């Protein structure tokens, strides 16, 4: 069975590691349709993300996640925690009269379950998500559903600092191949934008995520730039951190 992207494969590996059973690397490689070398690289990446993977010296060997890791009985990756934290922030914006002062407490509790290093990484990612005003009626009417594959690629590129290879369709329907660095994500409800560096234009650009097609994560990395480097692309669209 082939897993469609590295992000899917990492999620599957992490899900298996969270179970009570020890994960045999040969079984994982066969199930995911990749080599043992790829599995070892994936495990190294999960360790870099803060997943405490330990070896099991029992019969047959293998690896597993250290017991007691996560929030109570729930184990969250940094990306899952980021999704949850941003969701709480968006709820504050959508229904401030219902939050009753609990949101900040919930956010602190979620963050406190992670190591100091992971807490800092989550904060840094969250600072690169910005919230603007509601999209115009015209924008809402033109909004299209993005595929899961495109959404996963955008999230992975944004979180890991990886350049995206994609096809972009402009408002006139013209399509161009792009290499794009997603430095920031901006929400003008319900429309999401990726703000970053466009290699084709060699300039900062804002791309609507629902107009991205065939997006995939490349091996090329980028270092996140400050918001001021892209603020000019948001003229007339004031935003704030999520």
PDB file of C-alpha atoms in Angstrom:
ATOM      1  CA  UNK A   1       0.000   0.000   0.000  1.00  0.00           C
ATOM      2  CA  UNK A   2       1.418   3.387  -1.002  1.00  0.00           C
ATOM      3  CA  UNK A   3       0.844   6.354   1.305  1.00  0.00           C
ATOM      4  CA  UNK A   4       0.234   9.454  -0.798  1.00  0.00           C
ATOM      5  CA  UNK A   5       2.543  11.877   1.017  1.00  0.00           C
ATOM      6  CA  UNK A   6       5.237  12.065   3.640  1.00  0.00           C
ATOM      7  CA  UNK A   7       2.803  13.818   5.986  1.00  0.00           C
ATOM      8  CA  UNK A   8       0.305  10.961   5.671  1.00  0.00           C
ATOM      9  CA  UNK A   9       3.085   8.450   6.290  1.00  0.00           C
ATOM     10  CA  UNK A  10       4.313  10.291   9.385  1.00  0.00           C
ATOM     11  CA  UNK A  11       0.778  10.517  10.754  1.00  0.00           C
ATOM     12  CA  UNK A  12       0.292   6.785  10.201  1.00  0.00           C
ATOM     13  CA  UNK A  13       3.606   5.950  11.867  1.00  0.00           C
ATOM     14  CA  UNK A  14       2.842   8.160  14.840  1.00  0.00           C
ATOM     15  CA  UNK A  15      -0.603   6.603  15.216  1.00  0.00           C
ATOM     16  CA  UNK A  16       0.941   3.136  15.313  1.00  0.00           C
ATOM     17  CA  UNK A  17       3.603   4.263  17.774  1.00  0.00           C
ATOM     18  CA  UNK A  18       0.950   5.601  20.152  1.00  0.00           C
ATOM     19  CA  UNK A  19      -0.651   2.175  20.407  1.00  0.00           C
ATOM     20  CA  UNK A  20       0.301  -0.302  23.105  1.00  0.00           C
ATOM     21  CA  UNK A  21       1.967  -2.593  20.587  1.00  0.00           C
ATOM     22  CA  UNK A  22       5.610  -2.360  19.635  1.00  0.00           C
ATOM     23  CA  UNK A  23       6.102  -1.301  16.023  1.00  0.00           C
ATOM     24  CA  UNK A  24       8.332  -3.612  13.987  1.00  0.00           C
ATOM     25  CA  UNK A  25      10.187  -1.569  11.392  1.00  0.00           C
ATOM     26  CA  UNK A  26      10.019  -4.294   8.751  1.00  0.00           C
ATOM     27  CA  UNK A  27       6.228  -4.491   9.152  1.00  0.00           C
ATOM     28  CA  UNK A  28       5.922  -0.701   8.890  1.00  0.00           C
ATOM     29  CA  UNK A  29       8.039  -0.602   5.729  1.00  0.00           C
ATOM     30  CA  UNK A  30       5.948  -3.330   4.096  1.00  0.00           C
ATOM     31  CA  UNK A  31       2.628  -1.758   5.103  1.00  0.00           C
ATOM     32  CA  UNK A  32       3.615   1.707   3.874  1.00  0.00           C
ATOM     33  CA  UNK A  33       5.327   0.478   0.723  1.00  0.00           C
ATOM     34  CA  UNK A  34       8.695   2.095   1.459  1.00  0.00           C
ATOM     35  CA  UNK A  35      12.211   0.972   2.353  1.00  0.00           C
ATOM     36  CA  UNK A  36      13.608   0.435   5.852  1.00  0.00           C
ATOM     37  CA  UNK A  37      15.919   3.372   5.197  1.00  0.00           C
ATOM     38  CA  UNK A  38      12.883   5.597   4.594  1.00  0.00           C
ATOM     39  CA  UNK A  39      11.272   4.361   7.828  1.00  0.00           C
ATOM     40  CA  UNK A  40      14.440   5.239   9.768  1.00  0.00           C
ATOM     41  CA  UNK A  41      14.439   8.737   8.220  1.00  0.00           C
ATOM     42  CA  UNK A  42      10.770   9.161   9.128  1.00  0.00           C
ATOM     43  CA  UNK A  43      11.449   8.110  12.719  1.00  0.00           C
ATOM     44  CA  UNK A  44      14.309  10.620  12.917  1.00  0.00           C
ATOM     45  CA  UNK A  45      11.935  13.330  11.687  1.00  0.00           C
ATOM     46  CA  UNK A  46       9.343  12.351  14.304  1.00  0.00           C
ATOM     47  CA  UNK A  47      12.050  12.553  16.974  1.00  0.00           C
ATOM     48  CA  UNK A  48      12.987  16.023  15.693  1.00  0.00           C
ATOM     49  CA  UNK A  49       9.328  16.979  16.091  1.00  0.00           C
ATOM     50  CA  UNK A  50       9.502  15.974  19.732  1.00  0.00           C
ATOM     51  CA  UNK A  51       7.997  12.475  19.651  1.00  0.00           C
ATOM     52  CA  UNK A  52       9.854  10.471  22.357  1.00  0.00           C
ATOM     53  CA  UNK A  53      10.536   7.242  20.457  1.00  0.00           C
ATOM     54  CA  UNK A  54      12.285   4.474  22.344  1.00  0.00           C
ATOM     55  CA  UNK A  55      13.568   1.044  21.353  1.00  0.00           C
ATOM     56  CA  UNK A  56      11.834  -2.066  22.635  1.00  0.00           C
ATOM     57  CA  UNK A  57      14.308  -4.820  23.436  1.00  0.00           C
ATOM     58  CA  UNK A  58      11.629  -7.465  23.722  1.00  0.00           C
ATOM     59  CA  UNK A  59      11.120 -10.376  21.407  1.00  0.00           C
ATOM     60  CA  UNK A  60      11.455  -9.240  17.814  1.00  0.00           C
ATOM     61  CA  UNK A  61      12.652  -5.756  18.744  1.00  0.00           C
ATOM     62  CA  UNK A  62      11.076  -2.606  17.359  1.00  0.00           C
ATOM     63  CA  UNK A  63      10.205   0.891  18.547  1.00  0.00           C
ATOM     64  CA  UNK A  64       7.414   2.585  20.466  1.00  0.00           C
ATOM     65  CA  UNK A  65       6.499   5.919  22.024  1.00  0.00           C
ATOM     66  CA  UNK A  66       7.588   6.443  25.612  1.00  0.00           C
ATOM     67  CA  UNK A  67       4.748   5.684  28.003  1.00  0.00           C
ATOM     68  CA  UNK A  68       2.977   8.605  29.636  1.00  0.00           C
ATOM     69  CA  UNK A  69       3.583  11.010  26.753  1.00  0.00           C
ATOM     70  CA  UNK A  70       0.808  13.421  25.761  1.00  0.00           C
ATOM     71  CA  UNK A  71      -2.132  15.194  27.376  1.00  0.00           C
ATOM     72  CA  UNK A  72      -3.573  12.807  29.912  1.00  0.00           C
ATOM     73  CA  UNK A  73      -4.681   9.824  27.848  1.00  0.00           C
ATOM     74  CA  UNK A  74      -4.576  11.823  24.622  1.00  0.00           C
ATOM     75  CA  UNK A  75      -1.324  12.113  22.669  1.00  0.00           C
ATOM     76  CA  UNK A  76      -1.068  15.125  20.378  1.00  0.00           C
ATOM     77  CA  UNK A  77       1.581  15.946  17.827  1.00  0.00           C
ATOM     78  CA  UNK A  78       2.752  19.545  17.550  1.00  0.00           C
ATOM     79  CA  UNK A  79       0.670  19.954  14.391  1.00  0.00           C
ATOM     80  CA  UNK A  80      -2.426  18.579  16.147  1.00  0.00           C
ATOM     81  CA  UNK A  81      -1.801  20.923  19.068  1.00  0.00           C
ATOM     82  CA  UNK A  82      -1.382  23.840  16.656  1.00  0.00           C
ATOM     83  CA  UNK A  83      -4.678  22.962  14.942  1.00  0.00           C
ATOM     84  CA  UNK A  84      -6.395  22.885  18.325  1.00  0.00           C
ATOM     85  CA  UNK A  85      -4.856  26.148  19.539  1.00  0.00           C
ATOM     86  CA  UNK A  86      -5.741  27.988  16.336  1.00  0.00           C
ATOM     87  CA  UNK A  87      -9.248  26.536  16.458  1.00  0.00           C
ATOM     88  CA  UNK A  88      -9.668  27.984  19.938  1.00  0.00           C
ATOM     89  CA  UNK A  89      -8.410  31.365  18.717  1.00  0.00           C
ATOM     90  CA  UNK A  90     -10.825  31.308  15.764  1.00  0.00           C
ATOM     91  CA  UNK A  91     -13.675  30.440  18.111  1.00  0.00           C
ATOM     92  CA  UNK A  92     -12.812  33.516  20.166  1.00  0.00           C
ATOM     93  CA  UNK A  93     -13.190  35.629  17.039  1.00  0.00           C
ATOM     94  CA  UNK A  94     -16.384  33.968  15.807  1.00  0.00           C
ATOM     95  CA  UNK A  95     -18.177  33.942  19.169  1.00  0.00           C
ATOM     96  CA  UNK A  96     -16.381  36.152  21.721  1.00  0.00           C
ATOM     97  CA  UNK A  97     -19.493  36.359  23.893  1.00  0.00           C
ATOM     98  CA  UNK A  98     -19.355  32.581  24.490  1.00  0.00           C
ATOM     99  CA  UNK A  99     -15.720  32.114  25.446  1.00  0.00           C
ATOM    100  CA  UNK A 100     -16.252  33.166  29.101  1.00  0.00           C
ATOM    101  CA  UNK A 101     -12.531  33.627  29.736  1.00  0.00           C
ATOM    102  CA  UNK A 102     -11.660  29.943  29.400  1.00  0.00           C
ATOM    103  CA  UNK A 103      -9.797  29.969  26.082  1.00  0.00           C
ATOM    104  CA  UNK A 104      -6.485  31.272  27.394  1.00  0.00           C
ATOM    105  CA  UNK A 105      -6.568  28.759  30.237  1.00  0.00           C
ATOM    106  CA  UNK A 106      -7.199  25.901  27.793  1.00  0.00           C
ATOM    107  CA  UNK A 107      -4.362  27.089  25.564  1.00  0.00           C
ATOM    108  CA  UNK A 108      -1.944  27.244  28.496  1.00  0.00           C
ATOM    109  CA  UNK A 109      -2.905  23.725  29.596  1.00  0.00           C
ATOM    110  CA  UNK A 110      -2.361  22.323  26.106  1.00  0.00           C
ATOM    111  CA  UNK A 111       1.010  24.025  25.751  1.00  0.00           C
ATOM    112  CA  UNK A 112       2.174  22.986  29.217  1.00  0.00           C
ATOM    113  CA  UNK A 113       1.903  19.298  28.281  1.00  0.00           C
ATOM    114  CA  UNK A 114       4.779  19.692  25.802  1.00  0.00           C
ATOM    115  CA  UNK A 115       8.483  20.145  26.352  1.00  0.00           C
ATOM    116  CA  UNK A 116       9.847  23.691  26.518  1.00  0.00           C
ATOM    117  CA  UNK A 117      11.358  23.243  23.047  1.00  0.00           C
ATOM    118  CA  UNK A 118       8.066  22.059  21.560  1.00  0.00           C
ATOM    119  CA  UNK A 119       6.162  24.865  23.276  1.00  0.00           C
ATOM    120  CA  UNK A 120       8.432  27.389  21.585  1.00  0.00           C
ATOM    121  CA  UNK A 121       7.980  25.738  18.181  1.00  0.00           C
ATOM    122  CA  UNK A 122       4.195  25.745  18.543  1.00  0.00           C
ATOM    123  CA  UNK A 123       4.233  29.430  19.516  1.00  0.00           C
ATOM    124  CA  UNK A 124       6.432  30.266  16.532  1.00  0.00           C
ATOM    125  CA  UNK A 125       4.083  28.472  14.126  1.00  0.00           C
ATOM    126  CA  UNK A 126       1.037  30.089  15.667  1.00  0.00           C
ATOM    127  CA  UNK A 127       2.601  33.539  15.290  1.00  0.00           C
ATOM    128  CA  UNK A 128       2.742  32.888  11.551  1.00  0.00           C
ATOM    129  CA  UNK A 129      -1.041  32.466  11.332  1.00  0.00           C
ATOM    130  CA  UNK A 130      -2.896  35.757  10.993  1.00  0.00           C
ATOM    131  CA  UNK A 131      -6.571  36.670  11.068  1.00  0.00           C
ATOM    132  CA  UNK A 132      -8.140  39.411   8.948  1.00  0.00           C
ATOM    133  CA  UNK A 133     -11.680  40.584   8.328  1.00  0.00           C
ATOM    134  CA  UNK A 134     -14.401  38.595   6.630  1.00  0.00           C
ATOM    135  CA  UNK A 135     -13.994  37.976   2.905  1.00  0.00           C
ATOM    136  CA  UNK A 136     -16.175  39.893   0.485  1.00  0.00           C
ATOM    137  CA  UNK A 137     -19.339  38.303  -0.882  1.00  0.00           C
ATOM    138  CA  UNK A 138     -17.615  37.990  -4.264  1.00  0.00           C
ATOM    139  CA  UNK A 139     -14.706  36.098  -2.703  1.00  0.00           C
ATOM    140  CA  UNK A 140     -17.046  33.786  -0.800  1.00  0.00           C
ATOM    141  CA  UNK A 141     -19.026  32.987  -3.935  1.00  0.00           C
ATOM    142  CA  UNK A 142     -15.854  32.058  -5.829  1.00  0.00           C
ATOM    143  CA  UNK A 143     -14.509  29.848  -3.014  1.00  0.00           C
ATOM    144  CA  UNK A 144     -13.847  26.237  -4.002  1.00  0.00           C
ATOM    145  CA  UNK A 145     -13.059  23.219  -1.865  1.00  0.00           C
ATOM    146  CA  UNK A 146      -9.363  22.346  -1.763  1.00  0.00           C
ATOM    147  CA  UNK A 147      -8.414  18.677  -1.900  1.00  0.00           C
ATOM    148  CA  UNK A 148      -7.056  16.938   1.192  1.00  0.00           C
ATOM    149  CA  UNK A 149      -3.799  16.367  -0.679  1.00  0.00           C
ATOM    150  CA  UNK A 150      -3.336  20.094  -1.304  1.00  0.00           C
ATOM    151  CA  UNK A 151      -4.285  20.954   2.272  1.00  0.00           C
ATOM    152  CA  UNK A 152      -1.811  18.427   3.666  1.00  0.00           C
ATOM    153  CA  UNK A 153       0.983  19.761   1.452  1.00  0.00           C
ATOM    154  CA  UNK A 154       0.322  23.371   2.490  1.00  0.00           C
ATOM    155  CA  UNK A 155       0.299  22.414   6.163  1.00  0.00           C
ATOM    156  CA  UNK A 156       3.487  20.370   5.868  1.00  0.00           C
ATOM    157  CA  UNK A 157       5.337  23.063   3.914  1.00  0.00           C
ATOM    158  CA  UNK A 158       4.236  25.738   6.368  1.00  0.00           C
ATOM    159  CA  UNK A 159       5.084  23.719   9.486  1.00  0.00           C
ATOM    160  CA  UNK A 160       8.406  22.279   8.304  1.00  0.00           C
ATOM    161  CA  UNK A 161       9.650  25.270   6.305  1.00  0.00           C
ATOM    162  CA  UNK A 162       9.601  23.436   2.968  1.00  0.00           C
ATOM    163  CA  UNK A 163       9.159  24.916  -0.509  1.00  0.00           C
ATOM    164  CA  UNK A 164       5.971  23.855  -2.302  1.00  0.00           C
ATOM    165  CA  UNK A 165       5.749  22.874  -5.948  1.00  0.00           C
ATOM    166  CA  UNK A 166       2.246  23.609  -7.238  1.00  0.00           C
ATOM    167  CA  UNK A 167       0.010  24.758 -10.055  1.00  0.00           C
ATOM    168  CA  UNK A 168      -1.817  28.024  -9.377  1.00  0.00           C
ATOM    169  CA  UNK A 169      -5.020  29.150 -11.065  1.00  0.00           C
ATOM    170  CA  UNK A 170      -5.615  32.908 -11.076  1.00  0.00           C
ATOM    171  CA  UNK A 171      -8.985  34.671 -11.099  1.00  0.00           C
ATOM    172  CA  UNK A 172      -9.103  34.508 -14.899  1.00  0.00           C
ATOM    173  CA  UNK A 173      -8.503  30.761 -14.877  1.00  0.00           C
ATOM    174  CA  UNK A 174      -4.936  30.930 -16.226  1.00  0.00           C
ATOM    175  CA  UNK A 175      -2.637  28.290 -14.708  1.00  0.00           C
ATOM    176  CA  UNK A 176       1.064  28.629 -13.908  1.00  0.00           C
ATOM    177  CA  UNK A 177       3.606  26.311 -12.282  1.00  0.00           C
ATOM    178  CA  UNK A 178       5.018  27.797  -9.082  1.00  0.00           C
ATOM    179  CA  UNK A 179       7.664  27.155  -6.453  1.00  0.00           C
ATOM    180  CA  UNK A 180       6.334  28.844  -3.337  1.00  0.00           C
ATOM    181  CA  UNK A 181       7.538  29.355   0.240  1.00  0.00           C
ATOM    182  CA  UNK A 182       4.502  29.478   2.601  1.00  0.00           C
ATOM    183  CA  UNK A 183       5.785  31.809   5.339  1.00  0.00           C
ATOM    184  CA  UNK A 184       2.359  32.823   6.702  1.00  0.00           C
ATOM    185  CA  UNK A 185      -1.247  31.634   6.571  1.00  0.00           C
ATOM    186  CA  UNK A 186      -3.936  34.327   6.581  1.00  0.00           C
ATOM    187  CA  UNK A 187      -7.656  33.797   7.144  1.00  0.00           C
ATOM    188  CA  UNK A 188     -10.285  36.156   5.818  1.00  0.00           C
ATOM    189  CA  UNK A 189     -13.215  33.994   6.814  1.00  0.00           C
ATOM    190  CA  UNK A 190     -13.907  31.651   5.119  1.00  0.00           C
ATOM    191  CA  UNK A 191     -11.036  32.117   2.631  1.00  0.00           C
ATOM    192  CA  UNK A 192      -7.486  31.002   3.487  1.00  0.00           C
ATOM    193  CA  UNK A 193      -4.404  32.548   1.892  1.00  0.00           C
ATOM    194  CA  UNK A 194      -0.752  31.525   1.877  1.00  0.00           C
ATOM    195  CA  UNK A 195       1.580  34.512   2.085  1.00  0.00           C
ATOM    196  CA  UNK A 196       5.182  33.960   1.111  1.00  0.00           C
ATOM    197  CA  UNK A 197       7.908  34.090  -1.502  1.00  0.00           C
ATOM    198  CA  UNK A 198       7.073  33.181  -5.096  1.00  0.00           C
ATOM    199  CA  UNK A 199      10.137  31.875  -6.936  1.00  0.00           C
ATOM    200  CA  UNK A 200       8.487  32.418 -10.334  1.00  0.00           C
ATOM    201  CA  UNK A 201       7.965  36.135  -9.668  1.00  0.00           C
ATOM    202  CA  UNK A 202      11.014  36.383  -7.377  1.00  0.00           C
ATOM    203  CA  UNK A 203       8.872  38.498  -5.082  1.00  0.00           C
ATOM    204  CA  UNK A 204       6.443  38.232  -2.156  1.00  0.00           C
ATOM    205  CA  UNK A 205       2.989  37.047  -3.158  1.00  0.00           C
ATOM    206  CA  UNK A 206      -0.341  36.104  -1.593  1.00  0.00           C
ATOM    207  CA  UNK A 207      -1.989  32.984  -3.032  1.00  0.00           C
ATOM    208  CA  UNK A 208      -5.474  31.697  -2.314  1.00  0.00           C
ATOM    209  CA  UNK A 209      -5.157  28.146  -1.061  1.00  0.00           C
ATOM    210  CA  UNK A 210      -8.328  26.995  -2.849  1.00  0.00           C
ATOM    211  CA  UNK A 211      -6.726  27.964  -6.172  1.00  0.00           C
ATOM    212  CA  UNK A 212      -3.707  25.727  -5.584  1.00  0.00           C
ATOM    213  CA  UNK A 213      -3.571  22.423  -7.434  1.00  0.00           C
ATOM    214  CA  UNK A 214      -1.184  19.450  -7.517  1.00  0.00           C
ATOM    215  CA  UNK A 215       0.728  20.816  -4.524  1.00  0.00           C
ATOM    216  CA  UNK A 216       3.605  18.754  -3.187  1.00  0.00           C
ATOM    217  CA  UNK A 217       6.380  19.346  -0.683  1.00  0.00           C
ATOM    218  CA  UNK A 218       9.910  19.546  -2.092  1.00  0.00           C
ATOM    219  CA  UNK A 219      13.181  18.816  -0.309  1.00  0.00           C
ATOM    220  CA  UNK A 220      14.165  22.512  -0.432  1.00  0.00           C
ATOM    221  CA  UNK A 221      13.914  24.402   2.859  1.00  0.00           C
ATOM    222  CA  UNK A 222      13.409  28.063   3.719  1.00  0.00           C
ATOM    223  CA  UNK A 223      13.866  30.190   6.827  1.00  0.00           C
ATOM    224  CA  UNK A 224      10.673  32.013   7.876  1.00  0.00           C
ATOM    225  CA  UNK A 225      10.848  35.754   7.292  1.00  0.00           C
ATOM    226  CA  UNK A 226       9.218  38.448   9.448  1.00  0.00           C
ATOM    227  CA  UNK A 227       5.720  39.684   8.645  1.00  0.00           C
ATOM    228  CA  UNK A 228       7.059  43.113   7.665  1.00  0.00           C
ATOM    229  CA  UNK A 229       8.648  41.527   4.579  1.00  0.00           C
ATOM    230  CA  UNK A 230       5.156  40.659   3.311  1.00  0.00           C
ATOM    231  CA  UNK A 231       2.945  43.362   4.826  1.00  0.00           C
ATOM    232  CA  UNK A 232       2.871  45.301   1.540  1.00  0.00           C
ATOM    233  CA  UNK A 233       1.023  42.397  -0.101  1.00  0.00           C
ATOM    234  CA  UNK A 234      -1.761  42.866   2.471  1.00  0.00           C
ATOM    235  CA  UNK A 235      -2.471  46.527   1.747  1.00  0.00           C
ATOM    236  CA  UNK A 236      -6.050  47.215   2.777  1.00  0.00           C
ATOM    237  CA  UNK A 237      -6.330  43.928   4.680  1.00  0.00           C
ATOM    238  CA  UNK A 238      -5.276  44.537   8.300  1.00  0.00           C
ATOM    239  CA  UNK A 239      -4.549  41.302  10.152  1.00  0.00           C
ATOM    240  CA  UNK A 240      -3.470  40.179  13.586  1.00  0.00           C
ATOM    241  CA  UNK A 241      -1.865  37.065  15.024  1.00  0.00           C
ATOM    242  CA  UNK A 242      -4.236  34.175  15.723  1.00  0.00           C
TER     243      UNK A 242
END
